[in-house]
Amino acid sequence: MEFSRRTFLKISGATTAGAILGSLGFNLLKPKAAYAQPLKIKYAKETTTICPYCAVGCGQIVSVKDGKVINVEGDPDHPINQGSLCSKGSALYQIANNDRRLSKVQYRAAYATEWKEVSWDWALSKIAEKIKTTRDKNWVTKDKNGNVVNRTEAIATFGGAALDNEECYLYSKMARALGLVYIEHCARI
Amino acid sequence: MAEKAVLLDLSKCMACRGCQVACKQWNDLPAEKTTFFGGPGYQNPKDLSPQTWTLVKFFEKKENGSLIWAFRKHQCLHCSDAACIAACPVTPKAMTRDKETGIVYVDESRCIGCGACVEYCPFGVPHVDEKDEKSKKCTFCIDRIQEGLEPACVKTCPSGALIFGDRDEMLKKAKAIAKKLKMAGRNPYIYGIKELKGLHKIYVLPEGLDFYDLPKSPKVPEDIGLLEGLLKPISVATLTAAAVGLAIGYLKTVRQEQVAEKEKEKC
Amino acid sequence: MTNHWIDIRNSDCIMIIGSNAAENHPISFKWVTEAMENGAKLISVDPRFTRTSSKADIYAPLRSGTDIAFIGGIINYCLVNGLYNEEYVAEFTNASHLINSGFGFSDGYFSGFDQKNSKYSKSTWQYQLDENGIPKEDKTLKDPNCVFQLMKKHYSRYDADTVSKVTGCPKAMFLKVTKKYCETGQRGKAGTIMYAMGTTQHTYGTQNVRSYAVLQLLLGNMGLAGGGINALRGESNVQGSTDHCLLFHIIPGYLKTPKAGDKDLQTYLKHYTPVSKDPKSVNYWKHYPKFAVSLLKAFWGDAATEENDFAYNYLPKISGNYSHIALFEALYKGVIKGMILLGQNPAVGGPNARMERKAMENLDWMVAADLWETETASFWKGPEVDPKKIKTEVFLLPAAASFEKEGSITNSGRWAQWRYQAVNPPGQAKDDLWILNAIFTRVQNLYKKEGGKFPEPITKLAWNYGEHPSSHTVAKEINGYNLTTGKLLANFTKLKDDGTTMCGNWLYSGSYTEDGNMMARRELDDPTGIGLYPKWTWCWPVNRRIIYNRASCDTKGNPWNPDKYVIKWNGEKWVGDVPDYGKTVPPEKNVGAFIMKPEGHARIFGMGLADGPFPEHYEPVESPVENMISSVQIDPIVKVWDSEMDKIGTSDTFPIIATTYRVTEHWQTGAMTRSLPWLVELMPNMFCEMSKSLAKKKSIKNGDNVKIKSARGEIEAYALVTDRFQPFKLNGKVVEEIGLAWHYGFIGLSKGDSANCLTPHVGDANTMIPEYKAFLCDVKKA
């Protein structure tokens, strides 16, 4: 059976409020006037995700307001972590709000000492040219025993255990179509 | 709402420090600049501060040839007999107790940043932020509690070392855990039953009272009443942090002299 | 993991060895703790007393790299004292199988060693076959040529005294662990082994894992709730990236990359499709042709036809080893000109990192996509480098983070879980699906326009994903379609080898069906009560939550532990988890509990290994002692490389053992944590842990800056002096060991020297995983 996102988010919301309240033996609470700070995530949009660090696969809820991540915490419905997170998982917010994040394409020319900002279009065209030139120049049709091998050993790919399955699959498909054999990633090391 | 507490079952803490980061995240607290290492083991930062409201401390000892590496999450204990409240000189007090839950928090609209709470807290918890001159400490995530959520640190704790609930329930749980630990040959102590007429952060200390850098019998300093007396003549409107600072300084000197005198008597 | 995270709670005894689960997989301790609350015992075996050890009932120290000696000792104790599950061993493993009488083992070498080529001929490592070609068995386990007797003989050399001398674990402590863990051999009990890179990152890492598997089979722990051997994988989707085979030797679904000489599809399929002459055998890999042809159809679509061998010719063929270490050796020699990296940082994470950084200088170009600048993308800025002399052009592409895109990732327990996009990536950053598509479509257009060398695999590749591939479209391709009906396949049993089905990865068939996206499910039903959550997301294969689960029942189909049954036979069918067996095949048909093996039995005797059918102790390539178990010092299959930067140190110059590890607060090369201020606050600097005795000897105080030197390089770190490291007594010789966090590098908010500047460029005999965990060094005050 298929669960639409809308449905599960409703369930998730109800559980956060209901299950936690219930398990703690709370009656439905009346906010106490004395502490006046409003709950910051109250009107935020919630999205479920899975933690990008280790492979336990903990569920997280990302709260977004005005297109910005304002809070991340464990997904209480997730059967593995049941709302909990370690220090890394708890720090996800700082991946979203981080002035060191790359936001533009950078290029380093041969013998240059600095990065230079370039456009996607320029970079992608150059990359495609480099792949083609290197592949064509270093193409091996047959090995020394006369076996057809149809490969190039001049291009290597790395990554990525941090990619999604769909990305891994396309990466694998692309690399094989290009005739690459130096295909490796963190799973080996 | 009934009186609330967080039970800290240190036999289950593995110092992942999810609580430390979750606290910063929920409360929008910036990171501190640290270096290797703030304390024993992997402890960092060195201490609580206006930017760090909770902190895992590391303890290491060798006993009968085997090693014990223990961890204690340090933060405001939300005392029933809270020195910080007693010391708070403004009227109405900035250091406030939520009567129903027992949570102690700073009402920043009233806080004048005088540091009386800093001076008198037996656990070294509150710290005045130089930037906005307000006293800062663990709020027990009262904003979350009021909306039926657990405190951020409890929510994030993976191993069940932190449990949140009604205080009497937490005490029952603490006793059950301590009993189990005792049966396993440990020497547990429950910290928070009687201390300062009952704490709202209750520790089960598997290695006993002495090992975790907690005061053995924390007290509200005796001269705390004197502070109120000293400040009485000053009207609420004109009370400044500087005035309180002066009064605290005066009392500190008195206290030191008293201690010195007692020492002398001993000799 | 054969089992999954939640299942740890079902265990009676948890042995964490070669893993520091509390630090590197903290949420696993939710379930470890729950098991302990229910009475389970926790054993931590580690060179260093870790946050995991702090929670353990028993902590046993073990010198890095001596797992086989330790586990071999437990196996010996288990066999000598009859603590194994006899029915399980006789019926479900190949213990009863007779081996060629020419097989033998003598002083460190198995039969068939070819000294000249450092290779084994495996002709004697084979089953004896009867006249029908079926392996001969002796269910009484008494025949001197049966695996059980050969194993007993092999491990008789691993007595407790020898184990203690080799590992440095005090004998009493070793025996305490052994007795406790062997209790799980009792009917109704289950023990689990949690392991990670402390196990695998050795020159005999594969055999380390096998030693755990052998022990678990003897104790009857495989297939049970609370049992299994559980690899705790380190990256969020390293399971998925492995399943999709971003590795030289395999293509999606663990199919073999064709080798030079696999000249056509028929040759290839014949080469890799196992055959069993036993009419009872399931031999599941007999379906290999269906998986392979369906993959070729997914890759080349209409261009893959029966007439052209389904475009088999388009697949590159390998001749030799192209693994990480070999790759960098080739790069060092200038064979490789261009490199593409998506979220990987070998300048910090690769072994002998100084050498790997140096090798990068030979690149003409590099493309790197990441969230932050990495040491790899900026290798030309690194220490010891003058950028003005580096020719490499580098393209650094800004990538999207996990919550800035939509797709699935597979956790260590094989659960493929869907995640959603919460926000857009910052600025011009793009998700990797977009990046891959943008690169490939441009390459494809160039070949369509200009032609080039063998352009067909590129021009004819089924690649029609538009401007921005939808993760749903790709997920469906991975699941596979029936090409006749156009419908998504229900699972891999529907695959055909005639070109009428396509499937990007047979293991994932069933993940996205006509019933919807199974990976996005969020139902919390738990019908068996053992925490399988069959309707929470989806897991491979076919949503089976515990693999080898047929072995959770005895020969009659009754669960070894009825209270925590995984499956059971109800007279008509198997109920519980998705059975790892025919759903309606009755137990008395006895088709073999391990259906992926042609003989239907788990292999205690593993003839597929490069370095021996039984795990045997050898020393790390750099070791302070001589092998005390045989006169063969190192695994004889291990390749030692010979570039001028591949130096091997000896204990006269480098008397101290070093090992590397991670901490909770950072992740891998630090690329995703050393720019997060909260995590940097917790773990700001590179540090080196050492014993008080070593510190005293070297006049080092806690917090001092120290220099650590190996044959490959020298680094600096803060000293953390602690009782948690103790020197090892090895046959009377006292040897110190130090520990290094390997998260640091020269880029980021927190910087520090990289531990991998010290590690050697040698790899495992079977997998070529680098030896990161045991090497030699010296330490001094800086």
Coordinates of C-alpha atoms in Angstrom, one line a residue, chain B residues 39-230:
Chain B
G39 CA 38.8 18.8 30.8
P40 CA 39.5 15.2 31.5
G41 CA 38.8 12.7 28.7
Y42 CA 37.2 14.4 25.8
Q43 CA 35.4 17.1 27.8
N44 CA 34.8 20.4 25.9
P45 CA 34.1 23.2 26.5
K46 CA 35.8 23.7 29.9
D47 CA 32.7 24.8 31.7
L48 CA 29.2 26.0 31.4
S49 CA 28.9 29.5 30.0
P50 CA 26.3 31.8 28.6
Q51 CA 26.7 29.8 25.3
T52 CA 26.9 26.4 26.9
W53 CA 24.0 25.3 29.1
T54 CA 24.8 21.7 29.3
L55 CA 28.1 19.8 29.2
V56 CA 29.2 16.2 29.5
K57 CA 32.0 15.7 32.0
F58 CA 34.3 12.7 31.8
F59 CA 35.7 10.7 34.8
E60 CA 38.3 8.0 34.7
K61 CA 39.5 5.7 37.5
K62 CA 41.2 2.3 37.9
E63 CA 39.6 0.1 40.5
N64 CA 40.6 -3.5 41.4
G65 CA 42.5 -3.7 38.1
S66 CA 39.6 -2.7 36.0
L67 CA 38.9 0.7 34.5
I68 CA 35.9 2.8 35.0
W69 CA 35.2 5.6 32.5
A70 CA 32.1 7.4 33.5
F71 CA 30.2 10.5 32.2
R72 CA 27.9 13.0 33.8
K73 CA 25.8 15.5 32.0
H74 CA 26.1 18.8 33.9
Q75 CA 23.5 21.5 33.7
C76 CA 21.1 23.4 36.0
L77 CA 19.5 21.1 38.6
H78 CA 16.4 23.1 39.1
C79 CA 16.6 23.0 42.9
S80 CA 13.5 23.3 45.1
D81 CA 15.5 25.4 47.4
A82 CA 17.2 27.4 44.7
A83 CA 19.9 29.8 45.8
C84 CA 19.7 31.6 42.6
I85 CA 16.1 32.6 43.3
A86 CA 16.9 33.5 46.8
A87 CA 19.7 35.7 45.6
C88 CA 17.9 37.4 42.8
P89 CA 17.5 41.0 44.0
V90 CA 15.0 42.4 41.6
T91 CA 11.3 42.5 42.3
P92 CA 9.5 40.6 41.0
K93 CA 12.4 38.2 40.8
A94 CA 14.0 37.5 37.4
M95 CA 15.0 34.1 38.5
T96 CA 11.7 32.4 38.5
R97 CA 10.2 29.1 39.5
D98 CA 7.3 27.7 37.5
K99 CA 5.1 26.7 40.4
E100 CA 3.5 23.7 38.7
T101 CA 6.5 22.0 37.3
G102 CA 9.3 23.3 39.6
I103 CA 11.3 24.5 36.7
V104 CA 13.6 27.4 37.4
Y105 CA 14.2 29.8 34.6
V106 CA 15.3 33.4 33.9
D107 CA 12.7 35.9 33.0
E108 CA 15.1 38.0 30.8
S109 CA 12.7 41.0 30.8
R110 CA 13.5 41.5 34.5
C111 CA 17.1 40.3 34.6
I112 CA 19.6 43.1 35.2
G113 CA 22.6 40.9 34.8
C114 CA 23.9 41.5 38.3
G115 CA 25.3 38.1 38.8
A116 CA 23.9 37.4 42.2
C117 CA 22.6 34.0 40.9
V118 CA 26.1 33.3 39.5
E119 CA 27.6 34.0 42.8
Y120 CA 25.3 31.9 45.0
C121 CA 24.6 28.9 42.8
P122 CA 26.3 25.9 44.5
F123 CA 26.7 24.1 41.1
G124 CA 28.3 27.0 39.1
V125 CA 25.4 27.0 36.7
P126 CA 24.2 30.5 35.7
H127 CA 26.5 32.8 33.7
V128 CA 25.8 36.4 32.7
D129 CA 26.2 37.0 29.0
E130 CA 28.3 40.1 28.5
K131 CA 26.6 40.9 25.3
D132 CA 23.1 41.4 26.6
E133 CA 23.8 41.4 30.3
K134 CA 21.3 38.7 31.1
S135 CA 21.8 35.6 33.2
K136 CA 21.8 32.4 31.1
K137 CA 21.3 28.8 32.0
C138 CA 19.3 25.7 31.2
T139 CA 15.6 26.5 30.9
F140 CA 14.5 22.9 31.2
C141 CA 13.2 23.6 27.7
I142 CA 10.1 25.1 29.3
D143 CA 8.9 26.3 25.9
R144 CA 8.8 22.6 24.8
I145 CA 7.3 21.4 28.1
Q146 CA 4.4 23.8 27.8
E147 CA 3.7 22.4 24.4
G148 CA 3.8 18.8 25.5
L149 CA 7.3 18.0 24.2
E150 CA 10.2 16.6 26.1
P151 CA 13.3 18.8 26.7
A152 CA 15.6 18.8 23.7
C153 CA 18.4 16.8 25.5
V154 CA 16.0 14.1 26.6
K155 CA 14.4 13.8 23.2
T156 CA 17.8 13.3 21.6
C157 CA 19.3 10.8 24.1
P158 CA 19.8 7.5 22.4
S159 CA 20.4 5.1 25.2
G160 CA 17.7 6.0 27.7
A161 CA 20.1 7.7 30.1
L162 CA 17.8 10.8 30.1
I163 CA 14.1 10.3 31.0
F164 CA 11.5 13.0 31.5
G165 CA 8.3 12.8 33.5
D166 CA 6.5 13.6 36.7
R167 CA 9.0 14.0 39.5
D168 CA 7.5 11.3 41.8
E169 CA 7.6 8.9 38.9
M170 CA 11.2 9.7 38.2
L171 CA 12.1 9.1 41.8
K172 CA 10.4 5.7 41.7
K173 CA 12.4 4.9 38.5
A174 CA 15.6 6.2 40.1
K175 CA 15.1 3.9 43.1
A176 CA 14.4 0.9 40.9
I177 CA 17.5 1.6 38.8
A178 CA 19.6 2.0 41.9
K179 CA 18.3 -1.2 43.3
K180 CA 19.3 -3.1 40.1
L181 CA 22.7 -1.5 40.1
K182 CA 23.2 -2.5 43.8
M183 CA 22.3 -6.1 42.9
A184 CA 24.9 -6.0 40.2
G185 CA 27.5 -5.0 42.8
R186 CA 27.7 -1.3 42.1
N187 CA 27.5 1.4 44.7
P188 CA 24.8 3.7 43.4
Y189 CA 23.7 7.0 44.9
I190 CA 20.6 8.9 44.0
Y191 CA 21.4 12.6 43.9
G192 CA 18.4 14.9 44.1
I193 CA 16.0 13.3 46.5
K194 CA 16.9 15.5 49.5
E195 CA 19.6 17.8 48.1
L196 CA 18.3 21.4 48.3
K197 CA 14.9 20.0 49.2
G198 CA 14.7 18.0 46.1
L199 CA 16.2 18.6 42.6
H200 CA 14.3 18.5 39.3
K201 CA 17.3 16.9 37.6
I202 CA 17.8 13.6 39.5
Y203 CA 21.0 11.7 39.0
V204 CA 21.6 8.0 39.5
L205 CA 25.3 7.9 40.2
P206 CA 26.5 4.3 39.7
E207 CA 29.9 4.9 41.3
G208 CA 28.6 6.7 44.3
L209 CA 28.5 10.3 45.4
D210 CA 32.2 11.0 45.4
F211 CA 33.2 10.3 41.8
Y212 CA 31.2 12.8 39.7
D213 CA 32.4 16.3 40.8
L214 CA 29.1 17.1 42.6
P215 CA 29.0 18.9 46.0
K216 CA 28.3 16.4 48.7
S217 CA 25.8 18.5 50.6
P218 CA 24.9 21.5 48.5
K219 CA 23.6 24.4 50.5
V220 CA 22.1 27.8 50.0
P221 CA 24.8 30.1 51.4
E222 CA 23.8 31.4 54.8
D223 CA 24.5 35.0 54.1
I224 CA 22.0 35.1 51.2
G225 CA 19.4 36.9 53.4
L226 CA 22.0 39.6 54.1
L227 CA 22.1 40.5 50.4
E228 CA 18.4 41.3 50.5
G229 CA 18.9 43.3 53.6
L230 CA 21.7 45.2 52.1

